[in-house]
Each structure stands twice: as C-alpha cells, then as structure tokens.
mmCIF file with all atom_site columns, C-alpha atoms in Angstrom:
data_model
loop_
_atom_site.group_PDB
_atom_site.id
_atom_site.type_symbol
_atom_site.label_atom_id
_atom_site.label_alt_id
_atom_site.label_comp_id
_atom_site.label_asym_id
_atom_site.label_entity_id
_atom_site.label_seq_id
_atom_site.pdbx_PDB_ins_code
_atom_site.Cartn_x
_atom_site.Cartn_y
_atom_site.Cartn_z
_atom_site.occupancy
_atom_site.B_iso_or_equiv
_atom_site.pdbx_formal_charge
_atom_site.auth_seq_id
_atom_site.auth_comp_id
_atom_site.auth_asym_id
_atom_site.auth_atom_id
_atom_site.pdbx_PDB_model_num
ATOM 1   C CA . MET A 1 1   ? -11.187 9.898   -26.431 1.00 45.00 ? 175 MET A CA 1
ATOM 2   C CA . PRO A 1 2   ? -11.163 6.280   -25.206 1.00 49.00 ? 176 PRO A CA 1
ATOM 3   C CA . GLY A 1 3   ? -9.492  5.544   -21.907 1.00 50.00 ? 177 GLY A CA 1
ATOM 4   C CA . VAL A 1 4   ? -8.996  2.324   -19.977 1.00 47.00 ? 178 VAL A CA 1
ATOM 5   C CA . TYR A 1 5   ? -11.065 -0.587  -21.365 1.00 48.00 ? 179 TYR A CA 1
ATOM 6   C CA . GLY A 1 6   ? -12.367 1.723   -24.116 1.00 50.00 ? 180 GLY A CA 1
ATOM 7   C CA . LEU A 1 7   ? -14.364 3.822   -21.630 1.00 47.00 ? 181 LEU A CA 1
ATOM 8   C CA . PRO A 1 8   ? -14.200 7.609   -21.794 1.00 47.00 ? 182 PRO A CA 1
ATOM 9   C CA . GLU A 1 9   ? -11.457 8.938   -19.507 1.00 48.00 ? 183 GLU A CA 1
ATOM 10  C CA . VAL A 1 10  ? -13.989 10.540  -17.182 1.00 44.00 ? 184 VAL A CA 1
ATOM 11  C CA . TYR A 1 11  ? -15.133 7.103   -15.963 1.00 41.00 ? 185 TYR A CA 1
ATOM 12  C CA . TYR A 1 12  ? -11.868 6.146   -14.347 1.00 43.00 ? 186 TYR A CA 1
ATOM 13  C CA . LEU A 1 13  ? -10.681 9.471   -12.962 1.00 42.00 ? 187 LEU A CA 1
ATOM 14  C CA . PRO A 1 14  ? -11.273 10.364  -9.303  1.00 44.00 ? 188 PRO A CA 1
ATOM 15  C CA . ALA A 1 15  ? -14.407 12.432  -8.725  1.00 42.00 ? 189 ALA A CA 1
ATOM 16  C CA . TYR A 1 16  ? -12.517 15.617  -7.866  1.00 42.00 ? 190 TYR A CA 1
ATOM 17  C CA . VAL A 1 17  ? -11.033 15.892  -11.357 1.00 43.00 ? 191 VAL A CA 1
ATOM 18  C CA . ILE A 1 18  ? -14.091 15.155  -13.471 1.00 41.00 ? 192 ILE A CA 1
ATOM 19  C CA . THR A 1 19  ? -15.328 18.715  -13.828 1.00 44.00 ? 193 THR A CA 1
ATOM 20  C CA . GLY A 1 20  ? -12.212 20.877  -13.841 1.00 50.00 ? 194 GLY A CA 1
ATOM 21  C CA . ASN A 1 21  ? -8.567  21.244  -14.619 1.00 49.00 ? 195 ASN A CA 1
ATOM 22  C CA . LEU A 1 22  ? -6.985  17.869  -13.957 1.00 48.00 ? 196 LEU A CA 1
ATOM 23  C CA . GLN A 1 23  ? -3.845  19.502  -12.590 1.00 47.00 ? 197 GLN A CA 1
ATOM 24  C CA . GLU A 1 24  ? -5.607  21.056  -9.603  1.00 50.00 ? 198 GLU A CA 1
ATOM 25  C CA . ARG A 1 25  ? -7.991  19.828  -6.965  1.00 48.00 ? 199 ARG A CA 1
ATOM 26  C CA . GLY A 1 26  ? -9.703  21.557  -4.096  1.00 49.00 ? 200 GLY A CA 1
ATOM 27  C CA . THR A 1 27  ? -8.510  21.322  -0.516  1.00 49.00 ? 201 THR A CA 1
ATOM 28  C CA . ALA A 1 28  ? -10.467 21.425  2.733   1.00 48.00 ? 202 ALA A CA 1
ATOM 29  C CA . ASN A 1 29  ? -9.540  25.086  3.279   1.00 51.00 ? 203 ASN A CA 1
ATOM 30  C CA . GLY A 1 30  ? -10.774 26.158  -0.166  1.00 54.00 ? 204 GLY A CA 1
ATOM 31  C CA . GLY A 1 31  ? -7.363  26.386  -1.846  1.00 56.00 ? 205 GLY A CA 1
ATOM 32  C CA . THR A 1 32  ? -6.029  24.238  -4.642  1.00 56.00 ? 206 THR A CA 1
ATOM 33  C CA . VAL A 1 33  ? -3.072  21.939  -4.907  1.00 56.00 ? 207 VAL A CA 1
ATOM 34  C CA . ALA A 1 34  ? -1.379  20.636  -8.036  1.00 62.00 ? 208 ALA A CA 1
ATOM 35  C CA . ILE A 1 35  ? -1.762  16.965  -8.843  1.00 66.00 ? 209 ILE A CA 1
ATOM 36  C CA . SER A 1 36  ? 1.792   15.878  -9.529  1.00 70.00 ? 210 SER A CA 1
ATOM 37  C CA . HIS A 1 37  ? 0.953   13.003  -11.883 1.00 69.00 ? 211 HIS A CA 1
ATOM 38  C CA . ILE A 1 38  ? -0.972  15.130  -14.418 1.00 78.00 ? 212 ILE A CA 1
ATOM 39  C CA . ASP A 1 39  ? 0.935   17.150  -17.034 1.00 74.00 ? 213 ASP A CA 1
ATOM 40  C CA . GLU A 1 40  ? 0.026   20.467  -18.676 1.00 77.00 ? 214 GLU A CA 1
ATOM 41  C CA . HIS A 1 41  ? -2.023  18.569  -21.281 1.00 77.00 ? 215 HIS A CA 1
ATOM 42  C CA . ASN A 1 42  ? -4.074  16.801  -18.575 1.00 80.00 ? 216 ASN A CA 1
ATOM 43  C CA . LYS A 1 43  ? -2.342  13.485  -19.292 1.00 82.00 ? 217 LYS A CA 1
ATOM 44  C CA . PRO A 1 44  ? -0.948  11.128  -16.672 1.00 81.00 ? 218 PRO A CA 1
ATOM 45  C CA . THR A 1 45  ? 2.819   11.268  -16.311 1.00 80.00 ? 219 THR A CA 1
ATOM 46  C CA . MET A 1 46  ? 5.567   10.107  -13.996 1.00 81.00 ? 220 MET A CA 1
ATOM 47  C CA . VAL A 1 47  ? 6.850   12.861  -11.722 1.00 82.00 ? 221 VAL A CA 1
ATOM 48  C CA . ASP A 1 48  ? 10.323  14.126  -12.648 1.00 82.00 ? 222 ASP A CA 1
ATOM 49  C CA . VAL A 1 49  ? 12.467  13.744  -9.525  1.00 84.00 ? 223 VAL A CA 1
ATOM 50  C CA . SER A 1 50  ? 15.802  14.326  -11.283 1.00 83.00 ? 224 SER A CA 1
ATOM 51  C CA . GLY A 1 51  ? 16.279  17.727  -9.646  1.00 84.00 ? 225 GLY A CA 1
ATOM 52  C CA . LYS A 1 52  ? 15.624  16.501  -6.102  1.00 87.00 ? 226 LYS A CA 1
ATOM 53  C CA . ASP A 1 53  ? 18.289  15.637  -3.558  1.00 89.00 ? 227 ASP A CA 1
ATOM 54  C CA . ASN A 1 54  ? 18.518  12.208  -1.990  1.00 91.00 ? 228 ASN A CA 1
ATOM 55  C CA . THR A 1 55  ? 17.185  12.325  1.557   1.00 93.00 ? 229 THR A CA 1
ATOM 56  C CA . ARG A 1 56  ? 16.431  9.697   4.171   1.00 96.00 ? 230 ARG A CA 1
ATOM 57  C CA . ARG A 1 57  ? 12.788  8.648   3.894   1.00 96.00 ? 231 ARG A CA 1
ATOM 58  C CA . SER A 1 58  ? 10.584  6.154   5.676   1.00 97.00 ? 232 SER A CA 1
ATOM 59  C CA . ALA A 1 59  ? 6.967   5.071   5.799   1.00 98.00 ? 233 ALA A CA 1
ATOM 60  C CA . ARG A 1 60  ? 4.841   2.753   7.905   1.00 98.00 ? 234 ARG A CA 1
ATOM 61  C CA . ALA A 1 61  ? 1.552   1.192   6.837   1.00 98.00 ? 235 ALA A CA 1
ATOM 62  C CA . GLU A 1 62  ? -0.843  -1.330  8.307   1.00 98.00 ? 236 GLU A CA 1
ATOM 63  C CA . THR A 1 63  ? -3.695  -3.572  7.312   1.00 99.00 ? 237 THR A CA 1
ATOM 64  C CA . TYR A 1 64  ? -5.773  -6.266  8.973   1.00 99.00 ? 238 TYR A CA 1
ATOM 65  C CA . VAL A 1 65  ? -6.829  -9.741  7.926   1.00 99.00 ? 239 VAL A CA 1
ATOM 66  C CA . SER A 1 66  ? -9.987  -10.790 9.794   1.00 98.00 ? 240 SER A CA 1
ATOM 67  C CA . PHE A 1 67  ? -11.294 -14.335 10.090  1.00 98.00 ? 241 PHE A CA 1
ATOM 68  C CA . PRO A 1 68  ? -14.520 -15.929 11.291  1.00 98.00 ? 242 PRO A CA 1
ATOM 69  C CA . PRO A 1 69  ? -13.977 -16.763 15.006  1.00 98.00 ? 243 PRO A CA 1
ATOM 70  C CA . GLU A 1 70  ? -13.922 -20.548 14.468  1.00 98.00 ? 244 GLU A CA 1
ATOM 71  C CA . VAL A 1 71  ? -11.311 -20.242 11.692  1.00 98.00 ? 245 VAL A CA 1
ATOM 72  C CA . TYR A 1 72  ? -9.174  -17.873 13.772  1.00 98.00 ? 246 TYR A CA 1
ATOM 73  C CA . ALA A 1 73  ? -9.278  -20.381 16.656  1.00 98.00 ? 247 ALA A CA 1
ATOM 74  C CA . GLN A 1 74  ? -8.306  -23.176 14.262  1.00 97.00 ? 248 GLN A CA 1
ATOM 75  C CA . LEU A 1 75  ? -5.326  -21.141 12.990  1.00 97.00 ? 249 LEU A CA 1
ATOM 76  C CA . GLN A 1 76  ? -4.209  -20.338 16.532  1.00 97.00 ? 250 GLN A CA 1
ATOM 77  C CA . ALA A 1 77  ? -4.453  -24.005 17.521  1.00 97.00 ? 251 ALA A CA 1
ATOM 78  C CA . ALA A 1 78  ? -2.301  -24.925 14.515  1.00 97.00 ? 252 ALA A CA 1
ATOM 79  C CA . GLY A 1 79  ? 0.335   -22.319 15.416  1.00 96.00 ? 253 GLY A CA 1
ATOM 80  C CA . MET A 1 80  ? -0.544  -20.294 12.306  1.00 97.00 ? 254 MET A CA 1
ATOM 81  C CA . GLN A 1 81  ? 0.555   -23.229 10.182  1.00 95.00 ? 255 GLN A CA 1
ATOM 82  C CA . GLY A 1 82  ? -1.552  -24.082 7.135   1.00 92.00 ? 256 GLY A CA 1
ATOM 83  C CA . LYS A 1 83  ? -1.578  -26.790 4.495   1.00 92.00 ? 257 LYS A CA 1
ATOM 84  C CA . LYS A 1 84  ? 0.653   -24.589 2.334   1.00 94.00 ? 258 LYS A CA 1
ATOM 85  C CA . GLY A 1 85  ? 3.171   -24.003 5.134   1.00 96.00 ? 259 GLY A CA 1
ATOM 86  C CA . PRO A 1 86  ? 3.988   -21.337 7.729   1.00 98.00 ? 260 PRO A CA 1
ATOM 87  C CA . ILE A 1 87  ? 1.416   -18.575 7.192   1.00 98.00 ? 261 ILE A CA 1
ATOM 88  C CA . ILE A 1 88  ? 3.174   -15.717 9.000   1.00 98.00 ? 262 ILE A CA 1
ATOM 89  C CA . ASP A 1 89  ? 6.666   -16.394 7.647   1.00 98.00 ? 263 ASP A CA 1
ATOM 90  C CA . THR A 1 90  ? 5.407   -16.747 4.083   1.00 98.00 ? 264 THR A CA 1
ATOM 91  C CA . ALA A 1 91  ? 3.433   -13.493 4.347   1.00 99.00 ? 265 ALA A CA 1
ATOM 92  C CA . ILE A 1 92  ? 6.500   -11.638 5.656   1.00 99.00 ? 266 ILE A CA 1
ATOM 93  C CA . ILE A 1 93  ? 8.573   -12.818 2.696   1.00 99.00 ? 267 ILE A CA 1
ATOM 94  C CA . ALA A 1 94  ? 5.794   -11.842 0.257   1.00 99.00 ? 268 ALA A CA 1
ATOM 95  C CA . GLY A 1 95  ? 5.550   -8.375  1.829   1.00 99.00 ? 269 GLY A CA 1
ATOM 96  C CA . VAL A 1 96  ? 9.270   -7.719  1.484   1.00 99.00 ? 270 VAL A CA 1
ATOM 97  C CA . MET A 1 97  ? 9.257   -8.964  -2.111  1.00 98.00 ? 271 MET A CA 1
ATOM 98  C CA . ALA A 1 98  ? 6.292   -6.704  -2.914  1.00 98.00 ? 272 ALA A CA 1
ATOM 99  C CA . ALA A 1 99  ? 7.960   -3.614  -1.443  1.00 98.00 ? 273 ALA A CA 1
ATOM 100 C CA . LYS A 1 100 ? 10.932  -4.181  -3.740  1.00 98.00 ? 274 LYS A CA 1
ATOM 101 C CA . ARG A 1 101 ? 8.648   -4.585  -6.781  1.00 98.00 ? 275 ARG A CA 1
ATOM 102 C CA . THR A 1 102 ? 6.160   -1.767  -6.144  1.00 97.00 ? 276 THR A CA 1
ATOM 103 C CA . HIS A 1 103 ? 7.301   0.088   -9.262  1.00 95.00 ? 277 HIS A CA 1
ATOM 104 C CA . ASP A 1 104 ? 6.296   -2.959  -11.339 1.00 95.00 ? 278 ASP A CA 1
ATOM 105 C CA . LEU A 1 105 ? 2.795   -2.951  -9.847  1.00 94.00 ? 279 LEU A CA 1
ATOM 106 C CA . ILE A 1 106 ? 1.858   0.746   -9.611  1.00 92.00 ? 280 ILE A CA 1
ATOM 107 C CA . PRO A 1 107 ? 2.380   2.641   -12.882 1.00 90.00 ? 281 PRO A CA 1
ATOM 108 C CA . PHE A 1 108 ? 3.962   5.912   -11.735 1.00 91.00 ? 282 PHE A CA 1
ATOM 109 C CA . CYS A 1 109 ? 6.044   4.655   -8.803  1.00 93.00 ? 283 CYS A CA 1
ATOM 110 C CA . HIS A 1 110 ? 9.780   5.093   -9.258  1.00 93.00 ? 284 HIS A CA 1
ATOM 111 C CA . PRO A 1 111 ? 12.070  2.085   -8.832  1.00 94.00 ? 285 PRO A CA 1
ATOM 112 C CA . LEU A 1 112 ? 13.762  2.571   -5.468  1.00 96.00 ? 286 LEU A CA 1
ATOM 113 C CA . PRO A 1 113 ? 16.771  0.935   -3.823  1.00 97.00 ? 287 PRO A CA 1
ATOM 114 C CA . ILE A 1 114 ? 14.926  -0.160  -0.678  1.00 97.00 ? 288 ILE A CA 1
ATOM 115 C CA . GLU A 1 115 ? 17.370  -0.193  2.239   1.00 98.00 ? 289 GLU A CA 1
ATOM 116 C CA . CYS A 1 116 ? 15.102  -1.771  4.820   1.00 98.00 ? 290 CYS A CA 1
ATOM 117 C CA . CYS A 1 117 ? 11.694  -3.423  4.885   1.00 98.00 ? 291 CYS A CA 1
ATOM 118 C CA . ASN A 1 118 ? 10.378  -4.835  8.145   1.00 99.00 ? 292 ASN A CA 1
ATOM 119 C CA . ILE A 1 119 ? 7.073   -6.675  8.253   1.00 99.00 ? 293 ILE A CA 1
ATOM 120 C CA . ASN A 1 120 ? 5.462   -7.451  11.614  1.00 99.00 ? 294 ASN A CA 1
ATOM 121 C CA . ILE A 1 121 ? 2.387   -9.631  11.900  1.00 99.00 ? 295 ILE A CA 1
ATOM 122 C CA . ASP A 1 122 ? 0.614   -9.681  15.243  1.00 98.00 ? 296 ASP A CA 1
ATOM 123 C CA . GLU A 1 123 ? -2.393  -11.631 16.419  1.00 98.00 ? 297 GLU A CA 1
ATOM 124 C CA . VAL A 1 124 ? -5.344  -9.469  17.482  1.00 98.00 ? 298 VAL A CA 1
ATOM 125 C CA . PRO A 1 125 ? -7.643  -11.963 19.245  1.00 97.00 ? 299 PRO A CA 1
ATOM 126 C CA . GLU A 1 126 ? -10.341 -9.413  20.111  1.00 98.00 ? 300 GLU A CA 1
ATOM 127 C CA . ARG A 1 127 ? -10.822 -8.805  16.367  1.00 97.00 ? 301 ARG A CA 1
ATOM 128 C CA . THR A 1 128 ? -10.109 -12.433 15.354  1.00 98.00 ? 302 THR A CA 1
ATOM 129 C CA . ALA A 1 129 ? -7.568  -10.860 13.049  1.00 98.00 ? 303 ALA A CA 1
ATOM 130 C CA . LEU A 1 130 ? -3.938  -10.496 12.149  1.00 99.00 ? 304 LEU A CA 1
ATOM 131 C CA . ARG A 1 131 ? -2.470  -6.991  12.080  1.00 99.00 ? 305 ARG A CA 1
ATOM 132 C CA . ILE A 1 132 ? 0.234   -6.474  9.468   1.00 99.00 ? 306 ILE A CA 1
ATOM 133 C CA . THR A 1 133 ? 2.605   -3.539  9.815   1.00 99.00 ? 307 THR A CA 1
ATOM 134 C CA . ALA A 1 134 ? 5.183   -2.679  7.154   1.00 99.00 ? 308 ALA A CA 1
ATOM 135 C CA . HIS A 1 135 ? 8.048   -0.234  7.735   1.00 99.00 ? 309 HIS A CA 1
ATOM 136 C CA . VAL A 1 136 ? 10.140  0.725   4.702   1.00 99.00 ? 310 VAL A CA 1
ATOM 137 C CA . ARG A 1 137 ? 13.241  2.962   4.540   1.00 98.00 ? 311 ARG A CA 1
ATOM 138 C CA . VAL A 1 138 ? 15.282  4.407   1.695   1.00 98.00 ? 312 VAL A CA 1
ATOM 139 C CA . THR A 1 139 ? 17.692  7.238   0.982   1.00 96.00 ? 313 THR A CA 1
ATOM 140 C CA . HIS A 1 140 ? 16.407  8.610   -2.299  1.00 95.00 ? 314 HIS A CA 1
ATOM 141 C CA . LYS A 1 141 ? 14.561  11.398  -4.126  1.00 93.00 ? 315 LYS A CA 1
ATOM 142 C CA . THR A 1 142 ? 11.028  10.163  -3.496  1.00 92.00 ? 316 THR A CA 1
ATOM 143 C CA . GLY A 1 143 ? 9.120   8.622   -0.624  1.00 91.00 ? 317 GLY A CA 1
ATOM 144 C CA . VAL A 1 144 ? 8.231   5.034   0.162   1.00 96.00 ? 318 VAL A CA 1
ATOM 145 C CA . GLU A 1 145 ? 4.577   5.334   1.176   1.00 96.00 ? 319 GLU A CA 1
ATOM 146 C CA . MET A 1 146 ? 3.413   3.157   -1.698  1.00 97.00 ? 320 MET A CA 1
ATOM 147 C CA . GLU A 1 147 ? 6.102   0.583   -0.947  1.00 98.00 ? 321 GLU A CA 1
ATOM 148 C CA . ALA A 1 148 ? 4.915   0.314   2.674   1.00 98.00 ? 322 ALA A CA 1
ATOM 149 C CA . LEU A 1 149 ? 1.255   0.079   1.621   1.00 98.00 ? 323 LEU A CA 1
ATOM 150 C CA . THR A 1 150 ? 2.099   -2.486  -1.061  1.00 98.00 ? 324 THR A CA 1
ATOM 151 C CA . ALA A 1 151 ? 4.143   -4.574  1.381   1.00 99.00 ? 325 ALA A CA 1
ATOM 152 C CA . ALA A 1 152 ? 1.347   -4.679  3.962   1.00 99.00 ? 326 ALA A CA 1
ATOM 153 C CA . THR A 1 153 ? -1.302  -5.411  1.352   1.00 99.00 ? 327 THR A CA 1
ATOM 154 C CA . MET A 1 154 ? 0.641   -8.189  -0.375  1.00 99.00 ? 328 MET A CA 1
ATOM 155 C CA . ALA A 1 155 ? 1.351   -9.822  2.974   1.00 99.00 ? 329 ALA A CA 1
ATOM 156 C CA . ALA A 1 156 ? -2.414  -9.733  3.613   1.00 99.00 ? 330 ALA A CA 1
ATOM 157 C CA . LEU A 1 157 ? -3.188  -11.226 0.203   1.00 99.00 ? 331 LEU A CA 1
ATOM 158 C CA . THR A 1 158 ? -0.682  -13.993 0.900   1.00 99.00 ? 332 THR A CA 1
ATOM 159 C CA . ILE A 1 159 ? -2.402  -14.798 4.187   1.00 99.00 ? 333 ILE A CA 1
ATOM 160 C CA . TYR A 1 160 ? -5.714  -14.956 2.334   1.00 98.00 ? 334 TYR A CA 1
ATOM 161 C CA . ASP A 1 161 ? -4.214  -17.309 -0.242  1.00 98.00 ? 335 ASP A CA 1
ATOM 162 C CA . MET A 1 162 ? -2.777  -19.574 2.436   1.00 98.00 ? 336 MET A CA 1
ATOM 163 C CA . CYS A 1 163 ? -6.053  -19.708 4.389   1.00 98.00 ? 337 CYS A CA 1
ATOM 164 C CA . LYS A 1 164 ? -8.685  -19.778 1.638   1.00 97.00 ? 338 LYS A CA 1
ATOM 165 C CA . ALA A 1 165 ? -8.962  -23.578 1.874   1.00 96.00 ? 339 ALA A CA 1
ATOM 166 C CA . LEU A 1 166 ? -10.473 -23.031 5.340   1.00 96.00 ? 340 LEU A CA 1
ATOM 167 C CA . THR A 1 167 ? -12.913 -20.288 4.331   1.00 97.00 ? 341 THR A CA 1
ATOM 168 C CA . HIS A 1 168 ? -13.504 -17.502 1.855   1.00 97.00 ? 342 HIS A CA 1
ATOM 169 C CA . ASP A 1 169 ? -15.040 -15.373 4.623   1.00 98.00 ? 343 ASP A CA 1
ATOM 170 C CA . ILE A 1 170 ? -11.706 -13.649 5.192   1.00 98.00 ? 344 ILE A CA 1
ATOM 171 C CA . VAL A 1 171 ? -11.747 -9.853  5.141   1.00 98.00 ? 345 VAL A CA 1
ATOM 172 C CA . ILE A 1 172 ? -8.754  -7.676  4.312   1.00 98.00 ? 346 ILE A CA 1
ATOM 173 C CA . GLY A 1 173 ? -9.338  -4.129  5.474   1.00 96.00 ? 347 GLY A CA 1
ATOM 174 C CA . ASP A 1 174 ? -8.485  -0.993  7.393   1.00 96.00 ? 348 ASP A CA 1
ATOM 175 C CA . THR A 1 175 ? -5.417  -0.496  5.214   1.00 98.00 ? 349 THR A CA 1
ATOM 176 C CA . ARG A 1 176 ? -3.769  2.844   5.919   1.00 97.00 ? 350 ARG A CA 1
ATOM 177 C CA . LEU A 1 177 ? -0.576  4.825   5.987   1.00 97.00 ? 351 LEU A CA 1
ATOM 178 C CA . LEU A 1 178 ? 0.532   5.244   9.598   1.00 97.00 ? 352 LEU A CA 1
ATOM 179 C CA . SER A 1 179 ? 3.451   7.578   9.014   1.00 96.00 ? 353 SER A CA 1
ATOM 180 C CA . LYS A 1 180 ? 5.898   8.986   6.522   1.00 96.00 ? 354 LYS A CA 1
ATOM 181 C CA . ARG A 1 181 ? 9.120   10.905  7.083   1.00 95.00 ? 355 ARG A CA 1
ATOM 182 C CA . GLY A 1 182 ? 11.427  12.757  4.722   1.00 90.00 ? 356 GLY A CA 1
ATOM 183 C CA . GLY A 1 183 ? 10.583  14.911  1.750   1.00 80.00 ? 357 GLY A CA 1
ATOM 184 C CA . LYS A 1 184 ? 8.310   17.955  1.972   1.00 79.00 ? 358 LYS A CA 1
ATOM 185 C CA . SER A 1 185 ? 5.930   16.686  4.629   1.00 81.00 ? 359 SER A CA 1
ATOM 186 C CA . ALA A 1 186 ? 5.579   14.315  7.535   1.00 84.00 ? 360 ALA A CA 1
ATOM 187 C CA . VAL A 1 187 ? 2.502   12.269  8.362   1.00 85.00 ? 361 VAL A CA 1
ATOM 188 C CA . GLY A 1 188 ? 1.664   10.506  11.625  1.00 86.00 ? 362 GLY A CA 1
ATOM 189 C CA . GLN A 1 189 ? 3.984   9.415   14.400  1.00 76.00 ? 363 GLN A CA 1
ATOM 190 C CA . PRO A 1 190 ? 7.361   7.848   13.528  1.00 66.00 ? 364 PRO A CA 1
#
C-alpha cells in the first residue's frame, strides 16, 4: 500500500515498528509499551483525550543557534540587530506564535488553549551561540511538550532567517525537552 510520496509505508515509519505490531514497541527493560498514535488496524490516528480530566501541565524545551565566531562577534557588536530588525525580539514573537499554532504544524497534536508561553534567548559566548528556552503552560487534557519544542525551534529558524544574509554557516542543534509536568509522567527538573 502506498504511503507518503507513494513510498511503501515501511520507508517512513520509525525503525522500531518496521518488523512488528505497530501498536507496541520494545523498551530498555524488555517490556513493551503501546504507541498511542497507532490504532488497532495499524493506522495513524489522533489520540482520544475526551475521557481525560483537565490538569495543569507545563513543558520546557531548549535549542541552540551556533554561528561562526566572526559572525557571532559581528552580531554582538550590532546589539543583535540585523538588517531585518531586532533579531532576539523577532525570534521571541515567532516562538510564541508557533506554540499557539503547533496543532497546525504537527498532524496529531491537539489544539490547546495555551495559557503562557515564555521564550528566553541568552547569549552563550563560549559556544558562539544563542540558547533558546521555551516554557509553555496549559490547563488541559494533554501535555505541551510539542508546543515547547515547536516554540524553541521556530525561534531558532527565525534567527537563522534574520542572519542568513551574513552567513549560511549557522547551525541549529541540541534541541531537547528539558522538562514536562502534569499528566501521567514527569520528565526533568521543573
């Protein structure tokens, strides 16, 4: 059966689901865990959260935007101002906008009434980089990990866009979830 771009489905599924039941995957301790976005017919589906209670949830994510040393020095000397305008402020706005639109970008994310989205962008001179941290909060039936990751990533992409006239040797990387609270599990430090 054709999948994305006419390729067989097996080509775009994660490696752990290629050979077995798509609803289960192995864990480090040898057990299995259900994959929530796969139905009983091994088809992708949005998770039904209608039976869940609203709870307070939060997530923090980070990513880095690294520059060649001479470009980083140039940006610092210009007060992080580029030809397109204030780099940091524009990236913060883009990150907040992205958090609110995550459900439009990632297929199985639920639309959420984001209550708070804070984006911090700090200079990291020893890495000739900017560190972007996104903290998102909501009171709802599902978590906001993807919203935090999307916010941080879109802020990084915006920085790239605003600085690409200086160089294309900009690296976006080390994107990760720092923490999540609420729901069934907690990850990282609050």
